[in-house]
Amino acid sequence: MGDSASLLAVMGKAVLSQPSAMHALQAAARRLFDFLTERDNLAFGLLIRIEAARLPSIRQRCADWISIMEEPLVVLIARCQADGVITRSSSAEVLSETLSDLIDGVAERLRNESILREDADLPALFRRRWEALLAYATA
């Protein structure tokens, strides 16, 4: 959110080094998860939500950021569908939104402190959400 260009660059590097579209999707999702759960980005998320509640221009900017962050997921999900790995007939956009919501749910819990970052097992939290997406997307 703070620097979407650097996020996309890192996600791109993670994707390029993967042997399959599914591995690339997992790597991109993990990088997005790591980005959204970084301490500074959690704080930024709180501040931007306050401003977005008051200012339509900030709301639009947030929507633009979300689109930018989800675009690599959409492309990779479409590739996984074309490869026959993701079999759910939902659109790549809907599946991307679902994955994004699962990921952002952890960031939201960290922001509202229903999970304390110091105590959180972030790899396990990501893994559970990834497994939930796979269960849904391959059913």
Coordinates of N, CA, C and O in Angstrom, one line a residue:
M1 N 0.8 -1.2 0.0 CA 0.0 0.0 0.0 C 0.9 1.2 0.0 O 0.6 2.1 -0.8
G2 N 1.9 1.3 0.9 CA 2.7 2.4 0.9 C 3.5 2.6 -0.4 O 3.7 3.7 -0.9
D3 N 4.0 1.5 -1.0 CA 4.8 1.6 -2.2 C 4.4 0.4 -3.1 O 5.1 -0.6 -3.1
S4 N 3.4 0.6 -3.9 CA 2.8 -0.5 -4.7 C 3.8 -0.9 -5.8 O 3.9 -2.1 -6.2
A5 N 4.6 0.0 -6.3 CA 5.6 -0.3 -7.3 C 6.7 -1.3 -6.8 O 7.0 -2.2 -7.5
S6 N 7.1 -1.1 -5.6 CA 8.1 -2.0 -5.0 C 7.5 -3.4 -4.7 O 8.1 -4.4 -4.9
L7 N 6.2 -3.3 -4.3 CA 5.5 -4.6 -4.0 C 5.4 -5.4 -5.3 O 5.8 -6.6 -5.4
L8 N 5.0 -4.7 -6.4 CA 4.9 -5.4 -7.7 C 6.2 -5.9 -8.2 O 6.3 -7.0 -8.8
A9 N 7.3 -5.2 -8.0 CA 8.6 -5.6 -8.4 C 9.0 -6.9 -7.7 O 9.5 -7.8 -8.3
V10 N 8.8 -6.9 -6.4 CA 9.1 -8.1 -5.6 C 8.3 -9.3 -6.0 O 8.7 -10.4 -6.1
M11 N 7.0 -9.0 -6.2 CA 6.1 -10.1 -6.5 C 6.5 -10.6 -7.9 O 6.5 -11.8 -8.1
G12 N 6.9 -9.7 -8.8 CA 7.3 -10.2 -10.1 C 8.5 -11.1 -10.1 O 8.6 -12.1 -10.7
K13 N 9.5 -10.7 -9.2 CA 10.7 -11.5 -9.1 C 10.3 -12.9 -8.5 O 10.9 -13.9 -8.9
A14 N 9.4 -12.9 -7.5 CA 9.0 -14.2 -6.9 C 8.3 -15.1 -7.9 O 8.6 -16.3 -7.9
V15 N 7.6 -14.5 -8.8 CA 6.8 -15.2 -9.8 C 7.8 -15.8 -10.9 O 7.7 -16.9 -11.3
L16 N 8.7 -15.0 -11.3 CA 9.6 -15.4 -12.4 C 10.5 -16.7 -12.1 O 10.8 -17.4 -12.9
S17 N 10.7 -16.8 -10.8 CA 11.6 -17.9 -10.4 C 10.9 -19.2 -10.1 O 11.5 -20.2 -9.7
Q18 N 9.6 -19.3 -10.4 CA 8.8 -20.5 -10.0 C 8.6 -21.4 -11.2 O 8.5 -21.0 -12.3
P19 N 8.6 -22.7 -10.9 CA 8.5 -23.7 -11.9 C 7.1 -23.9 -12.6 O 7.0 -24.5 -13.6
S20 N 6.0 -23.4 -11.9 CA 4.7 -23.5 -12.5 C 3.8 -22.3 -12.1 O 4.2 -21.5 -11.2
A21 N 2.7 -22.2 -12.8 CA 1.8 -21.1 -12.5 C 1.3 -21.2 -11.0 O 1.1 -20.2 -10.3
M22 N 1.0 -22.4 -10.6 CA 0.5 -22.6 -9.2 C 1.6 -22.2 -8.2 O 1.3 -21.5 -7.2
H23 N 2.8 -22.6 -8.4 CA 3.9 -22.1 -7.5 C 4.1 -20.6 -7.6 O 4.3 -20.0 -6.5
A24 N 3.9 -20.0 -8.7 CA 4.1 -18.6 -8.9 C 2.9 -17.9 -8.2 O 3.1 -16.9 -7.5
L25 N 1.7 -18.4 -8.3 CA 0.6 -17.9 -7.5 C 0.8 -17.9 -6.0 O 0.6 -16.9 -5.3
Q26 N 1.3 -19.0 -5.5 CA 1.6 -19.1 -4.1 C 2.6 -18.1 -3.7 O 2.5 -17.5 -2.7
A27 N 3.7 -18.0 -4.5 CA 4.8 -17.1 -4.2 C 4.3 -15.6 -4.2 O 4.6 -14.8 -3.3
A28 N 3.4 -15.3 -5.2 CA 2.9 -13.9 -5.2 C 2.0 -13.6 -4.1 O 2.0 -12.6 -3.5
A29 N 1.1 -14.6 -3.7 CA 0.2 -14.5 -2.6 C 1.0 -14.3 -1.3 O 0.6 -13.5 -0.5
R30 N 2.0 -15.1 -1.2 CA 2.9 -15.0 0.1 C 3.5 -13.6 0.2 O 3.6 -13.0 1.2
R31 N 4.0 -13.1 -1.0 CA 4.7 -11.8 -0.9 C 3.6 -10.7 -0.6 O 3.9 -9.8 0.2
L32 N 2.4 -10.8 -1.1 CA 1.4 -9.9 -0.8 C 1.0 -10.0 0.7 O 0.9 -9.0 1.4
F33 N 0.9 -11.2 1.2 CA 0.7 -11.4 2.6 C 1.8 -10.8 3.5 O 1.5 -10.1 4.5
D34 N 3.0 -11.0 3.1 CA 4.2 -10.4 3.9 C 4.1 -8.9 3.9 O 4.3 -8.3 4.9
F35 N 3.8 -8.4 2.7 CA 3.7 -6.9 2.5 C 2.6 -6.3 3.4 O 2.8 -5.4 4.1
L36 N 1.4 -7.0 3.4 CA 0.3 -6.4 4.1 C 0.4 -6.6 5.6 O -0.2 -5.9 6.4
T37 N 1.3 -7.6 6.1 CA 1.4 -7.8 7.5 C 2.7 -7.2 8.1 O 3.0 -7.4 9.3
E38 N 3.4 -6.4 7.3 CA 4.6 -5.7 7.8 C 4.0 -4.6 8.8 O 3.0 -4.0 8.5
R39 N 4.8 -4.4 9.8 CA 4.3 -3.5 10.9 C 4.0 -2.1 10.3 O 3.0 -1.5 10.6
D40 N 4.9 -1.5 9.5 CA 4.6 -0.2 9.0 C 3.4 -0.1 8.1 O 2.6 0.8 8.1
N41 N 3.2 -1.2 7.3 CA 2.0 -1.2 6.4 C 0.7 -1.4 7.2 O -0.3 -0.9 6.8
L42 N 0.8 -2.1 8.3 CA -0.4 -2.2 9.2 C -0.8 -0.8 9.7 O -2.0 -0.5 9.7
A43 N 0.2 -0.1 10.2 CA -0.1 1.3 10.7 C -0.6 2.2 9.5 O -1.6 2.9 9.7
F44 N 0.0 2.1 8.4 CA -0.4 2.9 7.2 C -1.9 2.5 6.9 O -2.7 3.4 6.6
G45 N -2.2 1.3 7.0 CA -3.6 0.8 6.7 C -4.6 1.5 7.6 O -5.7 1.8 7.2
L46 N -4.2 1.6 8.9 CA -5.1 2.3 9.8 C -5.3 3.7 9.4 O -6.5 4.2 9.4
L47 N -4.2 4.4 9.2 CA -4.3 5.8 8.8 C -5.1 6.1 7.5 O -5.9 7.0 7.5
I48 N -4.8 5.3 6.5 CA -5.5 5.5 5.3 C -7.0 5.2 5.3 O -7.8 5.8 4.7
R49 N -7.4 4.3 6.2 CA -8.8 4.0 6.3 C -9.5 5.1 7.0 O -10.7 5.4 6.6
I50 N -8.9 5.8 7.9 CA -9.5 7.0 8.5 C -9.7 8.1 7.5 O -10.8 8.6 7.3
E51 N -8.7 8.3 6.7 CA -8.8 9.3 5.6 C -9.8 8.9 4.5 O -10.5 9.8 4.0
A52 N -9.8 7.7 4.2 CA -10.7 7.2 3.1 C -12.2 7.3 3.6 O -13.0 7.6 2.7
A53 N -12.4 7.2 4.9 CA -13.8 7.4 5.3 C -14.3 8.8 5.1 O -15.5 9.0 5.0
R54 N -13.4 9.8 5.1 CA -13.7 11.2 5.0 C -13.6 11.7 3.5 O -14.3 12.6 3.2
L55 N -12.7 11.2 2.8 CA -12.3 11.8 1.5 C -12.5 10.8 0.3 O -11.8 9.8 0.2
P56 N -13.4 11.1 -0.6 CA -13.6 10.3 -1.8 C -12.4 10.1 -2.6 O -12.2 9.0 -3.2
S57 N -11.5 11.0 -2.7 CA -10.3 10.9 -3.5 C -9.4 9.8 -2.9 O -8.7 9.0 -3.6
I58 N -9.3 9.7 -1.6 CA -8.5 8.7 -0.9 C -9.2 7.3 -1.1 O -8.5 6.3 -1.3
R59 N -10.5 7.3 -1.0 CA -11.2 6.0 -1.3 C -10.9 5.5 -2.7 O -10.6 4.3 -2.8
Q60 N -10.9 6.4 -3.7 CA -10.6 6.0 -5.0 C -9.1 5.5 -5.1 O -8.9 4.5 -5.8
R61 N -8.3 6.1 -4.4 CA -6.8 5.7 -4.5 C -6.7 4.4 -3.8 O -5.9 3.5 -4.4
C62 N -7.4 4.1 -2.8 CA -7.4 2.8 -2.1 C -7.9 1.7 -3.1 O -7.3 0.6 -3.2
A63 N -8.9 2.0 -3.8 CA -9.5 1.0 -4.8 C -8.4 0.8 -5.9 O -8.3 -0.4 -6.3
D64 N -7.8 1.8 -6.3 CA -6.7 1.7 -7.3 C -5.6 0.8 -6.8 O -5.1 -0.1 -7.5
W65 N -5.1 1.0 -5.6 CA -4.1 0.2 -5.0 C -4.5 -1.3 -4.9 O -3.7 -2.2 -5.2
I66 N -5.7 -1.5 -4.5 CA -6.2 -2.9 -4.5 C -6.1 -3.5 -5.8 O -5.7 -4.7 -6.0
S67 N -6.6 -2.8 -6.8 CA -6.5 -3.4 -8.2 C -5.1 -3.7 -8.6 O -4.9 -4.7 -9.3
I68 N -4.2 -2.8 -8.3 CA -2.8 -3.0 -8.7 C -2.2 -4.2 -8.0 O -1.5 -5.0 -8.6
M69 N -2.6 -4.4 -6.7 CA -2.1 -5.5 -5.9 C -2.7 -6.8 -6.4 O -2.0 -7.8 -6.3
E70 N -3.9 -6.8 -6.8 CA -4.6 -8.0 -7.2 C -4.3 -8.5 -8.7 O -4.5 -9.6 -9.0
E71 N -3.9 -7.5 -9.5 CA -3.7 -7.9 -10.9 C -2.7 -9.1 -11.1 O -3.1 -10.0 -11.9
P72 N -1.6 -9.1 -10.5 CA -0.7 -10.3 -10.7 C -1.5 -11.6 -10.3 O -1.3 -12.7 -10.9
L73 N -2.3 -11.6 -9.2 CA -3.0 -12.7 -8.8 C -4.0 -13.2 -9.9 O -4.2 -14.3 -10.2
V74 N -4.7 -12.2 -10.5 CA -5.7 -12.5 -11.5 C -5.0 -13.2 -12.7 O -5.5 -14.2 -13.2
V75 N -3.9 -12.7 -13.1 CA -3.2 -13.3 -14.2 C -2.7 -14.7 -13.9 O -2.9 -15.6 -14.7
L76 N -2.2 -14.9 -12.7 CA -1.7 -16.2 -12.4 C -2.9 -17.2 -12.2 O -2.7 -18.4 -12.5
I77 N -4.0 -16.7 -11.6 CA -5.1 -17.6 -11.4 C -5.6 -18.0 -12.8 O -6.0 -19.2 -13.0
A78 N -5.7 -17.1 -13.7 CA -6.1 -17.4 -15.1 C -5.2 -18.5 -15.7 O -5.7 -19.4 -16.4
R79 N -3.9 -18.3 -15.5 CA -2.9 -19.3 -16.0 C -3.2 -20.7 -15.4 O -3.1 -21.7 -16.0
C80 N -3.5 -20.7 -14.0 CA -3.7 -22.0 -13.4 C -5.0 -22.6 -13.9 O -5.1 -23.8 -14.0
Q81 N -6.0 -21.8 -14.2 CA -7.3 -22.3 -14.8 C -7.0 -22.9 -16.2 O -7.5 -24.0 -16.5
A82 N -6.2 -22.2 -17.0 CA -5.8 -22.7 -18.3 C -5.1 -24.0 -18.2 O -5.2 -24.9 -19.1
D83 N -4.2 -24.1 -17.2 CA -3.4 -25.4 -17.0 C -4.3 -26.5 -16.4 O -3.8 -27.6 -16.3
G84 N -5.5 -26.2 -16.0 CA -6.4 -27.2 -15.4 C -6.1 -27.5 -13.9 O -6.6 -28.4 -13.4
V85 N -5.3 -26.6 -13.3 CA -4.9 -26.8 -11.9 C -6.0 -26.3 -11.0 O -6.4 -26.8 -10.0
I86 N -6.5 -25.1 -11.3 CA -7.7 -24.5 -10.6 C -8.9 -24.9 -11.5 O -9.0 -24.5 -12.6
T87 N -9.8 -25.6 -10.9 CA -11.0 -26.1 -11.6 C -12.3 -25.4 -11.3 O -13.3 -25.7 -12.0
R88 N -12.3 -24.6 -10.3 CA -13.6 -23.8 -10.0 C -13.9 -23.0 -11.2 O -13.0 -22.3 -11.7
S89 N -15.2 -22.9 -11.5 CA -15.6 -22.1 -12.7 C -15.7 -20.6 -12.4 O -16.0 -19.9 -13.4
S90 N -15.5 -20.2 -11.2 CA -15.5 -18.7 -11.0 C -14.4 -18.0 -11.8 O -13.4 -18.6 -12.2
S91 N -14.7 -16.8 -12.0 CA -13.7 -16.0 -12.8 C -12.4 -15.8 -12.0 O -12.4 -15.9 -10.8
A92 N -11.3 -15.6 -12.7 CA -10.0 -15.3 -12.1 C -10.1 -14.1 -11.2 O -9.5 -14.1 -10.1
E93 N -10.9 -13.1 -11.6 CA -11.1 -11.9 -10.7 C -11.8 -12.3 -9.4 O -11.3 -11.8 -8.4
V94 N -12.8 -13.1 -9.4 CA -13.5 -13.5 -8.2 C -12.6 -14.3 -7.3 O -12.5 -14.1 -6.1
L95 N -11.8 -15.2 -7.9 CA -10.9 -16.0 -7.1 C -9.8 -15.2 -6.5 O -9.4 -15.4 -5.4
S96 N -9.3 -14.2 -7.3 CA -8.3 -13.2 -6.8 C -8.8 -12.4 -5.6 O -8.1 -12.3 -4.6
E97 N -10.1 -12.0 -5.7 CA -10.7 -11.2 -4.6 C -10.8 -12.1 -3.4 O -10.6 -11.6 -2.3
T98 N -11.2 -13.4 -3.6 CA -11.3 -14.3 -2.5 C -9.9 -14.5 -1.8 O -9.8 -14.4 -0.6
L99 N -8.9 -14.7 -2.6 CA -7.6 -14.9 -2.0 C -7.1 -13.6 -1.3 O -6.6 -13.7 -0.2
S100 N -7.3 -12.5 -1.9 CA -7.0 -11.2 -1.3 C -7.7 -11.0 0.0 O -7.1 -10.5 1.0
D101 N -9.0 -11.3 0.1 CA -9.7 -11.2 1.3 C -9.2 -12.1 2.4 O -9.1 -11.7 3.6
L102 N -8.8 -13.3 2.0 CA -8.3 -14.3 3.0 C -7.0 -13.7 3.6 O -6.7 -13.8 4.8
I103 N -6.1 -13.2 2.7 CA -4.9 -12.6 3.1 C -5.1 -11.4 4.0 O -4.5 -11.2 5.0
D104 N -5.9 -10.5 3.5 CA -6.1 -9.2 4.2 C -6.8 -9.4 5.5 O -6.7 -8.6 6.4
G105 N -7.5 -10.5 5.7 CA -8.1 -10.9 7.0 C -7.1 -10.9 8.1 O -7.4 -10.5 9.2
V106 N -5.9 -11.5 7.8 CA -4.9 -11.6 8.8 C -4.4 -10.2 9.2 O -4.2 -9.8 10.3
A107 N -4.2 -9.3 8.1 CA -3.8 -7.9 8.4 C -4.8 -7.2 9.2 O -4.4 -6.5 10.2
E108 N -6.1 -7.4 8.9 CA -7.1 -6.8 9.7 C -7.1 -7.3 11.2 O -7.2 -6.5 12.1
R109 N -6.9 -8.5 11.4 CA -6.8 -9.1 12.8 C -5.6 -8.5 13.5 O -5.6 -8.2 14.7
L110 N -4.5 -8.3 12.8 CA -3.3 -7.7 13.4 C -3.5 -6.2 13.7 O -3.1 -5.7 14.7
R111 N -4.3 -5.5 12.8 CA -4.5 -4.1 13.0 C -5.5 -3.9 14.2 O -5.3 -3.0 15.0
N112 N -6.5 -4.8 14.4 CA -7.4 -4.6 15.5 C -6.9 -5.4 16.7 O -7.6 -5.4 17.7
E113 N -5.8 -6.0 16.6 CA -5.1 -6.7 17.7 C -5.9 -7.9 18.3 O -5.7 -8.3 19.4
S114 N -6.7 -8.5 17.5 CA -7.3 -9.8 17.9 C -6.2 -10.9 17.7 O -6.4 -11.9 18.3
I115 N -5.2 -10.6 17.0 CA -4.0 -11.4 16.9 C -2.8 -10.4 17.2 O -2.8 -9.3 16.6
L116 N -2.0 -10.7 18.2 CA -0.8 -9.8 18.4 C 0.3 -10.3 17.5 O 0.6 -11.5 17.4
R117 N 0.9 -9.3 16.8 CA 2.0 -9.6 15.9 C 3.1 -10.4 16.5 O 3.7 -11.3 15.9
E118 N 3.5 -10.0 17.7 CA 4.6 -10.6 18.4 C 4.3 -12.1 18.7 O 5.2 -12.9 18.7
D119 N 3.0 -12.5 18.8 CA 2.7 -13.9 19.1 C 2.2 -14.6 17.9 O 2.0 -15.8 17.9
A120 N 2.1 -14.0 16.8 CA 1.5 -14.6 15.6 C 2.5 -15.5 14.9 O 3.7 -15.2 14.7
D121 N 2.0 -16.7 14.5 CA 2.8 -17.6 13.6 C 2.4 -17.2 12.2 O 1.5 -17.9 11.6
L122 N 3.0 -16.2 11.6 CA 2.6 -15.7 10.3 C 2.7 -16.8 9.2 O 1.8 -16.9 8.4
P123 N 3.8 -17.6 9.2 CA 3.8 -18.7 8.1 C 2.6 -19.6 8.2 O 2.0 -20.0 7.2
A124 N 2.2 -20.0 9.5 CA 1.0 -20.9 9.7 C -0.3 -20.2 9.3 O -1.2 -20.8 8.7
L125 N -0.4 -18.9 9.6 CA -1.6 -18.1 9.2 C -1.7 -18.0 7.7 O -2.8 -18.2 7.1
F126 N -0.6 -17.8 7.0 CA -0.6 -17.8 5.5 C -1.0 -19.2 5.0 O -1.9 -19.3 4.1
R127 N -0.4 -20.2 5.5 CA -0.6 -21.6 5.0 C -2.1 -22.0 5.2 O -2.6 -22.6 4.2
R128 N -2.7 -21.7 6.3 CA -4.1 -22.0 6.5 C -5.0 -21.3 5.4 O -5.9 -21.9 4.9
R129 N -4.7 -20.1 5.1 CA -5.5 -19.3 4.1 C -5.2 -19.9 2.7 O -6.1 -20.0 1.9
W130 N -4.0 -20.2 2.4 CA -3.6 -20.8 1.1 C -4.4 -22.1 0.9 O -4.9 -22.4 -0.1
E131 N -4.4 -22.9 2.0 CA -5.0 -24.2 1.9 C -6.5 -24.1 1.8 O -7.2 -24.8 1.0
A132 N -7.1 -23.0 2.4 CA -8.5 -22.8 2.2 C -8.8 -22.4 0.8 O -9.8 -22.8 0.2
L133 N -8.0 -21.5 0.2 CA -8.2 -21.2 -1.2 C -8.1 -22.4 -2.1 O -9.0 -22.6 -3.0
L134 N -7.1 -23.2 -1.9 CA -6.9 -24.4 -2.7 C -8.1 -25.3 -2.6 O -8.6 -25.9 -3.6
A135 N -8.6 -25.5 -1.4 CA -9.8 -26.4 -1.2 C -11.0 -25.8 -2.0 O -11.8 -26.6 -2.6
Y136 N -11.2 -24.5 -2.0 CA -12.3 -23.9 -2.7 C -12.0 -23.9 -4.2 O -12.9 -24.3 -5.0
A137 N -10.9 -23.6 -4.6 CA -10.6 -23.4 -6.0 C -10.4 -24.6 -6.8 O -10.5 -24.7 -8.0
T138 N -10.1 -25.7 -6.1 CA -9.9 -27.0 -6.8 C -11.1 -28.0 -6.6 O -11.0 -29.2 -7.0
A139 N -12.1 -27.5 -5.9 CA -13.3 -28.4 -5.6 C -14.1 -28.6 -6.8 O -14.2 -27.9 -7.7

